PDB file of C-alpha atoms in Angstrom:
ATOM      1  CA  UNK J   1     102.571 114.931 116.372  1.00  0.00           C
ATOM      2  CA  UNK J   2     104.022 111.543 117.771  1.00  0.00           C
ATOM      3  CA  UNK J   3     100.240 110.418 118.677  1.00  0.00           C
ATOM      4  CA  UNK J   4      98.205 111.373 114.964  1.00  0.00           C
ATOM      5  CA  UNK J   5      97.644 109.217 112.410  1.00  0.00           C
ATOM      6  CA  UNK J   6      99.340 109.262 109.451  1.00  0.00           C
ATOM      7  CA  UNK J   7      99.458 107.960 105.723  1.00  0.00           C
ATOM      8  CA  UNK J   8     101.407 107.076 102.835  1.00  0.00           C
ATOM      9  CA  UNK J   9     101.518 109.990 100.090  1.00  0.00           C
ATOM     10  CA  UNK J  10      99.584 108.781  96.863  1.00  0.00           C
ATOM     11  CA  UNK J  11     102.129 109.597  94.847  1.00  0.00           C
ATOM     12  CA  UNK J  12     104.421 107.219  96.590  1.00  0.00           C
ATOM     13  CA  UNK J  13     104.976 103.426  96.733  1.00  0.00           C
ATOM     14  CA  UNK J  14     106.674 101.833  99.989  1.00  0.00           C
ATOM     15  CA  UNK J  15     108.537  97.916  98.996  1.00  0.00           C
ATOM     16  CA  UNK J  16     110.224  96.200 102.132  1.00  0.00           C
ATOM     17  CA  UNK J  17     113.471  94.710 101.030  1.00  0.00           C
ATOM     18  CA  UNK J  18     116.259  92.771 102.856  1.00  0.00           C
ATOM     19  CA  UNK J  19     117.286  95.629 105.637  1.00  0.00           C
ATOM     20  CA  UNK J  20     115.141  97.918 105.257  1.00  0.00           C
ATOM     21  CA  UNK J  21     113.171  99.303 102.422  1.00  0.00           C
ATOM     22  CA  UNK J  22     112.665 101.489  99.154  1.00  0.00           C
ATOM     23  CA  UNK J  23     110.380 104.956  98.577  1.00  0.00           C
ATOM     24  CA  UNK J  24     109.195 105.855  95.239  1.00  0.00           C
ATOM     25  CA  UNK J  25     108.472 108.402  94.389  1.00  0.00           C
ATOM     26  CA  UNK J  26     105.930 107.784  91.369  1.00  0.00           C
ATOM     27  CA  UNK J  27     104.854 111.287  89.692  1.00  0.00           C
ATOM     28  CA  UNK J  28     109.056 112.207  89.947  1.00  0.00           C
ATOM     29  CA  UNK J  29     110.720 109.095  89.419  1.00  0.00           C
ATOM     30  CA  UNK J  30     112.458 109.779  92.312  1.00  0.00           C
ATOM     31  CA  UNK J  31     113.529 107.041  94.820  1.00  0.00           C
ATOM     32  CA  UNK J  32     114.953 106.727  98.533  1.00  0.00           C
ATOM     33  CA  UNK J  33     116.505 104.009  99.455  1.00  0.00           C
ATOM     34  CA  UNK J  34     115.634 103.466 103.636  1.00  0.00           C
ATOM     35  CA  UNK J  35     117.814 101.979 106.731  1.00  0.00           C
ATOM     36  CA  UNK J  36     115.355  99.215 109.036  1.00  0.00           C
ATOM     37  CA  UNK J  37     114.397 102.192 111.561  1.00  0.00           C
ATOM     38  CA  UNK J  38     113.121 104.189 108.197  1.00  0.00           C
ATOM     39  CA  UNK J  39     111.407 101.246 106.189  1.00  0.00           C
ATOM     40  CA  UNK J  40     110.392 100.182 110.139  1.00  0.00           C
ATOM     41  CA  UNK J  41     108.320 104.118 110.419  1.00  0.00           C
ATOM     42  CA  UNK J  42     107.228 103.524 106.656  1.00  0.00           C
ATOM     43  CA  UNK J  43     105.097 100.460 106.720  1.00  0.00           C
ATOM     44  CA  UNK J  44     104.043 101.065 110.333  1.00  0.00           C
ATOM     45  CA  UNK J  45     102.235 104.595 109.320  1.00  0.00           C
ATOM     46  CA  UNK J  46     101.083 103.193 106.057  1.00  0.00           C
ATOM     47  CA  UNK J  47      99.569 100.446 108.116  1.00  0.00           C
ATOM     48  CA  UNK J  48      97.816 102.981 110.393  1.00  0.00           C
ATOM     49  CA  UNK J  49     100.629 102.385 113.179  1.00  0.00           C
ATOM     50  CA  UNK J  50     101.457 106.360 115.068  1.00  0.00           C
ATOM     51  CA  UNK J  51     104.746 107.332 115.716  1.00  0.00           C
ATOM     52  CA  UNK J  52     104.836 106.771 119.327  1.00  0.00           C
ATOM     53  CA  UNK J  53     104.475 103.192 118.561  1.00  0.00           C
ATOM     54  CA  UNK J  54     107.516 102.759 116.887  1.00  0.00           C
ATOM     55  CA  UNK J  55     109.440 104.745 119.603  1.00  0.00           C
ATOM     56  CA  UNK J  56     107.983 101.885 121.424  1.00  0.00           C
ATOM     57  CA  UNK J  57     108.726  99.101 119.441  1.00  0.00           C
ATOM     58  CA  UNK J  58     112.201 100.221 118.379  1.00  0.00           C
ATOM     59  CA  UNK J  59     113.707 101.160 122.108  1.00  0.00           C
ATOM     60  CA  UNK J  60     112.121  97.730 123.501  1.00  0.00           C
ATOM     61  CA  UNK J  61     114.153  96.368 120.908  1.00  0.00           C
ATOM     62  CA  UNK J  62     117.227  97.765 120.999  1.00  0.00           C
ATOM     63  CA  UNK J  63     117.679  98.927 124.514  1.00  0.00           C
ATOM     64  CA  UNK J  64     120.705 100.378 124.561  1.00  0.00           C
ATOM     65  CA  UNK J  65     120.026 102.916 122.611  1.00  0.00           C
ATOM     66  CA  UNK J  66     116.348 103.499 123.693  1.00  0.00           C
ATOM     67  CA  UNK J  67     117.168 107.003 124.401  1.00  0.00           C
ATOM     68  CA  UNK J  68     117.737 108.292 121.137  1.00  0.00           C
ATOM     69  CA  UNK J  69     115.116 106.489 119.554  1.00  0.00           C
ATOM     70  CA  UNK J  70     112.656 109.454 119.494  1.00  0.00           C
ATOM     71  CA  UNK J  71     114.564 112.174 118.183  1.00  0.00           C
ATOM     72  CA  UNK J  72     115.573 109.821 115.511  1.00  0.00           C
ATOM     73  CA  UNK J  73     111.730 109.290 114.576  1.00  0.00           C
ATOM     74  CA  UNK J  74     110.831 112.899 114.823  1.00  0.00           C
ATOM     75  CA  UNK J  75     113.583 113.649 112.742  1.00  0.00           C
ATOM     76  CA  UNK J  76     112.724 111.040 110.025  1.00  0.00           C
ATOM     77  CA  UNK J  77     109.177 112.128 110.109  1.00  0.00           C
ATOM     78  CA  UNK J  78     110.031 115.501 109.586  1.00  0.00           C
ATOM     79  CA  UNK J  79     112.078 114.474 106.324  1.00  0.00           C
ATOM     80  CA  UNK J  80     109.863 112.230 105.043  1.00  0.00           C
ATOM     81  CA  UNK J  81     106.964 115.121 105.696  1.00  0.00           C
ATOM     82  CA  UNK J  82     109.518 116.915 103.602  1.00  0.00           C
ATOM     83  CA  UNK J  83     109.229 115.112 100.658  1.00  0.00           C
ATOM     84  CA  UNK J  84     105.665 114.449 100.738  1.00  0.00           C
ATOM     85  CA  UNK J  85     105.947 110.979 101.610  1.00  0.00           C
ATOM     86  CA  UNK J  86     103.740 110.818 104.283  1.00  0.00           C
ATOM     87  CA  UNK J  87     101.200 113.501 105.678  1.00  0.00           C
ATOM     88  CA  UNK J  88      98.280 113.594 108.679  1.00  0.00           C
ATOM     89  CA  UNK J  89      95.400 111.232 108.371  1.00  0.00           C
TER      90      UNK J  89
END
């Protein structure tokens, strides 16, 4: 799961903003508003990134907390999953 591809759900468009970053959801009108590590996952899947690569990125930059760093991005791809927001390649 942490090595596939993944994209952006049609139905959804990603914006980065100051901190982080807004979901929309555009068939439900629906939005989620998302921390750095969440807009961070977003726009690195949408841009073809895979998971692992953020686990990467984010524990080489915050090292003190590199060892939660994965659960935290399974469990946010899991949610966003949830929603629809993003799905395999």
């Amino acid at each position: 799961r942490m090595t596939m591809p993944y994209k952006l759900g049609q139905q959804f468009k990603f914006t980065q903003t100051e901190g982080g970053g807004v979901l929309l959801d555009l068939t439900k009108g629906e939005y989620w508003q998302l921390n750095e590590l969440g807009a961070l996952l977003v726009d690195r899947l949408s841009g073809g990134g895979l998971p692992r690569d953020v686990v990467e990125e984010l524990a080489a930059a915050y090292p003190d907390s590199a060892d939660r760093v994965d659960g935290d991005v399974r469990r946010l791809l899991d949610q966003l999953m949830g929603i629809g927001a993003i799905d395999h390649e």
